[in-house]
């Protein structure tokens, strides 16, 4: 009985190419691994961290960032950026608070008190309007996304401050006699023990995942983000895609703003300050490329949980707010570096034939592993 040796030219790495590539698996699963490390570390440091109630509370905080990050992912997949989402969070809450306080018409001495659901719909519509303005500036007028959304960041925040006069709308629970109660339902109620904000996160993430993976719009978005010129030449409505993704981002920011105001039962015009940076961080930690065309909802959710669980853990163990900023900034930098390393390794793998052997045209000899099964 004889044994056949491996054909000449096939390296040991090629023969075992079907095995596990541990470094690659660790690199691709870095967000999940980071989340596990965070949970284990803070569970050791604090006995109150890994409890059902605390996990639900932290998840309700994560939901805000995750909803924002889903909208931000849409924009980043297209190669853009939306710096106005934090301001939109504040404005949407202010709009809802303004309506719940009553719309007074001094000329005829009448005040209208819209129902809570009407206030929420109007607030979300305002968020969509902000997104449409961003999309129009970027797609129709050719303004760079960074500049366009930076401008709307200030305009939207200023509008919120002007509406309230720099003050806060308190006690948004409403009054039964006026028929405007129920706004606090978003922040305090639970269904089957799960906070409403977390349920909103699950629904929005599920819808976004289906849109990105199963719809023509999702394919258009990835294509235009990967190579906008090629996508345009192939018939994809690139400008319409740009407008729609910014509208989606604005809607997500408005929903997050409504949930934040509901949890606080008050509307502060400065609410959502720096939330845009947290949303971008969640997207980056989740493995999306800031250059566009690469990223998914699963990674965004993991990134949001990493940021949220890290922030709450640092608060629970009593770490200074200043050190919290340092830690979160370090996490973002490390995430960007790992993204770059992963992309570089994939490019090297794509350009290197299996076993390191290339075709020799002069002898007509193909690589020994070119047709070997995976």
C-alpha positions as a printed Julia matrix, in Angstrom:
374×3 Matrix{Float64}:
   0.0    0.0     0.0
   1.56   3.23   -1.14
   0.84   6.79   -0.15
   0.82   9.68   -2.56
   2.85  12.68   -1.63
   1.6   16.2    -2.25
   2.36  17.47   -5.75
   5.47  19.52   -6.09
   4.88  23.22   -5.75
   2.08  22.96   -3.19
   3.15  24.59    0.03
   2.2   23.44    3.49
  -0.02  26.48    3.97
  -1.89  25.63    0.78
  -2.5   22.03    1.89
  -4.03  23.31    5.13
  -5.82  26.29    3.57
  -9.15  24.72    4.41
  -8.34  24.9     8.13
  -9.09  27.66   10.59
  -7.32  30.96   10.16
  -7.3   32.03   13.81
  -5.86  35.55   13.33
  -8.39  36.29   10.6
 -11.28  35.02   12.73
 -10.14  37.13   15.67
  -9.81  40.19   13.45
 -13.23  39.79   11.85
 -14.9   39.05   15.2
 -13.17  41.86   17.07
 -16.37  43.77   17.97
 -18.02  40.69   19.47
 -14.83  39.77   21.33
 -14.53  43.34   22.66
 -18.12  43.18   23.9
 -17.47  39.9    25.73
 -14.31  41.32   27.32
 -16.18  44.45   28.47
 -19.01  42.42   30.03
 -16.62  40.03   31.81
 -14.31  42.8    33.04
 -17.05  45.0    34.5
 -18.87  41.98   35.95
 -15.72  41.26   37.95
 -15.3   44.9    38.97
 -18.94  45.4    40.0
 -21.45  42.79   41.23
 -24.32  45.02   40.04
 -23.18  45.1    36.42
 -24.23  41.69   35.14
 -27.82  41.64   36.41
 -30.96  41.34   34.32
 -32.29  44.74   35.35
 -29.0   46.52   34.71
 -28.55  44.82   31.34
 -32.04  45.99   30.32
 -31.26  49.51   31.52
 -27.97  49.59   29.6
 -29.71  48.16   26.54
 -32.21  51.03   26.62
 -29.26  53.44   26.54
 -27.65  51.46   23.73
 -30.9   51.63   21.75
 -30.52  55.39   21.31
 -27.04  55.05   19.86
 -28.0   52.01   17.77
 -30.96  53.78   16.13
 -28.72  56.73   15.3
 -26.0   54.39   14.04
 -28.38  52.56   11.67
 -29.15  55.85    9.93
 -25.49  56.82   10.0
 -24.53  53.49    8.42
 -26.79  54.23    5.45
 -24.99  57.52    4.89
 -21.51  56.09    5.39
 -22.22  53.2     3.01
 -22.77  55.88    0.39
 -19.41  57.46    1.22
 -20.96  60.39    3.08
 -21.24  61.58    6.67
 -24.06  63.15    8.7
 -22.89  65.45   11.48
 -26.37  66.89   12.08
 -27.97  63.85   13.76
 -27.14  65.03   17.29
 -28.79  68.39   16.67
 -31.76  66.65   15.08
 -32.17  64.63   18.28
 -32.51  67.89   20.19
 -34.81  69.58   17.66
 -37.21  66.63   17.39
 -37.6   66.55   21.16
 -38.18  70.3    21.22
 -40.83  70.06   18.48
 -42.68  67.35   20.4
 -42.38  69.37   23.63
 -43.57  72.54   21.93
 -46.73  70.82   20.68
 -47.42  69.06   23.98
 -47.17  72.39   25.81
 -49.99  73.66   23.6
 -50.02  75.72   20.43
 -51.45  79.08   21.42
 -53.03  81.49   18.95
 -53.25  84.85   20.8
 -55.22  86.54   18.01
 -58.28  84.4    18.66
 -57.47  83.36   22.21
 -57.37  79.63   21.51
 -54.78  76.99   22.39
 -54.55  73.61   20.66
 -53.2   70.57   22.5
 -52.38  67.87   19.95
 -52.44  64.22   21.01
 -49.1   62.67   21.9
 -49.01  60.52   18.74
 -49.58  63.63   16.59
 -46.65  65.37   18.29
 -44.44  62.34   17.66
 -45.38  62.17   13.96
 -44.68  65.89   13.49
 -41.32  65.57   15.28
 -40.3   62.64   13.06
 -41.45  64.57    9.97
 -39.2   67.46   11.0
 -36.29  65.02   11.24
 -37.08  63.77    7.74
 -37.13  67.39    6.52
 -33.66  68.01    7.99
 -32.44  64.86    6.24
 -34.0   65.95    2.94
 -32.22  69.31    3.18
 -28.92  67.53    3.77
 -29.56  65.2     0.83
 -30.47  68.1    -1.45
 -27.35  70.03   -0.51
 -25.13  67.01   -1.18
 -26.8   65.59   -4.31
 -28.31  68.61   -6.06
 -25.86  71.36   -5.17
 -22.7   69.28   -4.88
 -21.81  70.44   -1.37
 -19.38  68.1     0.4
 -21.25  65.97    2.98
 -18.98  67.1     5.81
 -19.58  70.78    5.06
 -23.31  70.43    4.35
 -24.1   68.5     7.51
 -21.78  70.64    9.63
 -23.8   73.66    8.51
 -27.13  72.03    9.29
 -25.73  70.94   12.67
 -25.5   74.61   13.68
 -28.72  75.67   11.96
 -30.78  72.89   13.56
 -29.28  73.41   17.02
 -29.87  77.15   16.71
 -33.49  76.55   15.68
 -34.05  74.38   18.78
 -32.59  77.1    21.01
 -34.69  79.79   19.33
 -37.92  77.82   19.78
 -37.35  77.31   23.5
 -35.48  80.53   24.2
 -32.66  78.38   25.54
 -34.94  76.84   28.17
 -36.27  73.32   28.71
 -39.84  72.16   28.2
 -40.61  70.3    31.46
 -43.3   67.77   32.41
 -44.2   66.29   29.03
 -46.51  63.71   30.58
 -49.48  65.81   29.5
 -52.89  66.07   31.14
 -55.82  63.7    30.74
 -58.25  66.63   30.56
 -56.38  68.0    27.53
 -56.09  64.61   25.81
 -52.32  64.84   25.3
 -51.06  62.14   27.68
 -49.0   59.13   26.66
 -45.75  60.72   25.51
 -43.87  59.1    28.4
 -44.91  55.67   27.07
 -41.82  55.57   24.84
 -39.41  56.04   27.73
 -40.98  54.21   30.67
 -43.16  51.37   29.4
 -42.1   47.82   28.67
 -43.56  45.01   26.61
 -42.81  41.52   27.95
 -40.27  43.16   30.22
 -38.33  44.75   27.34
 -38.03  48.57   27.22
 -39.87  50.25   24.34
 -36.65  51.84   23.11
 -35.02  48.42   22.76
 -38.03  47.15   20.78
 -37.76  50.17   18.47
 -34.07  49.36   17.99
 -34.86  45.75   17.08
 -37.59  46.71   14.59
 -35.53  49.46   12.93
 -32.45  47.24   12.71
 -34.47  44.35   11.25
 -36.11  46.57    8.62
 -32.77  48.14    7.7
 -31.13  44.73    7.4
 -33.84  43.52    5.03
 -33.62  46.71    2.96
 -29.84  46.44    2.64
 -29.75  42.73    1.81
 -33.0   42.06   -0.03
 -34.05  45.2    -1.88
 -32.87  46.95   -5.04
 -32.28  50.08   -2.96
 -29.77  48.18   -0.82
 -27.88  47.01   -3.9
 -27.92  50.54   -5.3
 -26.57  51.88   -2.01
 -23.63  49.46   -1.85
 -22.87  49.99   -5.54
 -22.94  53.78   -5.39
 -20.83  53.76   -2.23
 -18.25  51.44   -3.76
 -17.92  53.32   -7.06
 -20.33  56.17   -7.64
 -19.29  56.87  -11.23
 -19.63  53.23  -12.27
 -23.01  53.01  -10.52
 -24.25  56.09  -12.35
 -23.11  54.72  -15.7
 -24.93  51.47  -14.99
 -28.24  53.31  -14.57
 -28.49  53.57  -10.79
 -30.27  56.79   -9.67
 -27.34  57.95   -7.57
 -28.82  61.34   -6.65
 -32.1   59.84   -5.46
 -30.19  57.32   -3.37
 -28.26  60.15   -1.69
 -31.42  62.06   -0.81
 -33.14  58.96    0.57
 -30.3   57.91    2.82
 -30.1   61.35    4.43
 -33.87  61.32    4.93
 -33.54  57.9     6.61
 -30.76  59.26    8.82
 -32.93  62.23    9.79
 -35.87  59.97   10.64
 -33.69  57.73   12.79
 -32.31  60.77   14.62
 -35.83  62.11   15.21
 -37.02  58.76   16.61
 -34.01  58.71   18.94
 -34.82  62.28   20.0
 -38.41  61.39   20.82
 -37.27  58.43   22.93
 -34.71  60.56   24.79
 -37.29  63.27   25.58
 -39.8   60.64   26.62
 -37.33  59.05   29.03
 -36.59  62.45   30.57
 -40.21  63.68   30.23
 -38.66  66.96   29.17
 -37.26  68.5    26.0
 -33.86  70.17   26.19
 -32.59  72.05   23.1
 -29.03  70.88   23.86
 -30.05  67.22   24.01
 -28.07  64.95   21.7
 -24.89  66.98   21.95
 -21.99  64.93   20.44
 -24.34  62.0    19.67
 -23.2   62.18   16.06
 -19.69  61.19   17.14
 -21.03  58.24   19.13
 -23.04  57.08   16.11
 -19.99  57.3    13.85
 -17.96  55.41   16.45
 -20.52  52.6    16.56
 -20.42  52.3    12.77
 -16.62  52.25   12.69
 -16.31  49.74   15.55
 -18.79  47.57   13.67
 -16.35  47.27   10.78
 -17.84  49.69    8.24
 -15.47  51.58    5.95
 -15.71  55.37    6.11
 -14.87  55.43    2.4
 -18.2   53.73    1.7
 -19.5   50.49    0.21
 -18.71  48.25    3.18
 -20.62  47.57    6.4
 -23.72  45.83    7.77
 -26.38  46.14   10.46
 -24.99  43.31   12.58
 -21.68  45.12   12.95
 -23.41  48.42   13.76
 -25.43  46.81   16.57
 -22.28  45.24   18.0
 -20.51  48.6    17.81
 -23.38  50.33   19.61
 -23.36  47.73   22.38
 -19.59  48.06   22.76
 -19.86  51.84   23.16
 -22.94  51.69   25.4
 -21.81  48.89   27.69
 -18.34  50.46   28.0
 -19.76  53.88   28.9
 -22.23  52.54   31.46
 -19.6   50.22   32.92
 -17.21  53.09   33.46
 -19.97  55.04   35.22
 -20.87  52.08   37.46
 -17.29  51.55   38.64
 -16.9   55.28   39.28
 -14.44  56.26   36.56
 -14.15  60.02   36.01
 -16.07  61.49   33.08
 -12.8   62.82   31.68
 -11.26  59.35   31.66
 -14.42  58.03   30.0
 -13.74  60.35   27.07
 -10.16  59.08   26.9
 -11.24  55.43   26.86
 -13.93  55.97   24.22
 -11.53  57.92   22.02
  -8.93  55.16   22.33
 -11.52  52.55   21.34
 -12.39  54.5    18.21
  -8.74  54.86   17.18
  -8.07  51.16   17.73
 -11.2   50.26   15.74
 -10.07  52.35   12.78
  -6.61  50.78   12.91
  -8.07  47.25   12.98
 -10.37  48.1    10.06
  -7.37  49.22    8.07
  -5.42  46.06    8.96
  -8.37  43.87    7.94
  -8.81  45.6     4.58
  -5.07  45.37    3.9
  -4.99  41.65    4.7
  -7.95  41.02    2.41
  -6.26  42.89   -0.44
  -3.08  40.86    0.06
  -5.04  37.62    0.13
  -6.93  38.59   -3.03
  -3.74  39.33   -4.96
  -1.74  36.32   -3.71
  -2.48  32.97   -5.41
  -3.04  29.97   -3.12
   0.26  28.43   -2.07
   2.13  31.48   -3.3
   2.53  29.99   -6.79
   1.7   31.88   -9.96
   1.11  30.77  -13.5
   4.17  30.39  -15.72
   3.0   31.48  -19.21
   6.22  30.45  -20.92
   5.76  26.81  -19.94
   1.99  26.77  -19.91
   2.03  25.36  -16.37
  -0.82  26.45  -14.09
  -0.56  26.87  -10.38
  -0.83  23.5    -8.66
  -3.63  24.72   -6.4
  -5.55  26.85   -8.85
  -8.35  24.34   -9.28
  -8.12  22.55   -5.96
 -11.42  22.43   -4.08
 -11.91  24.57   -1.02
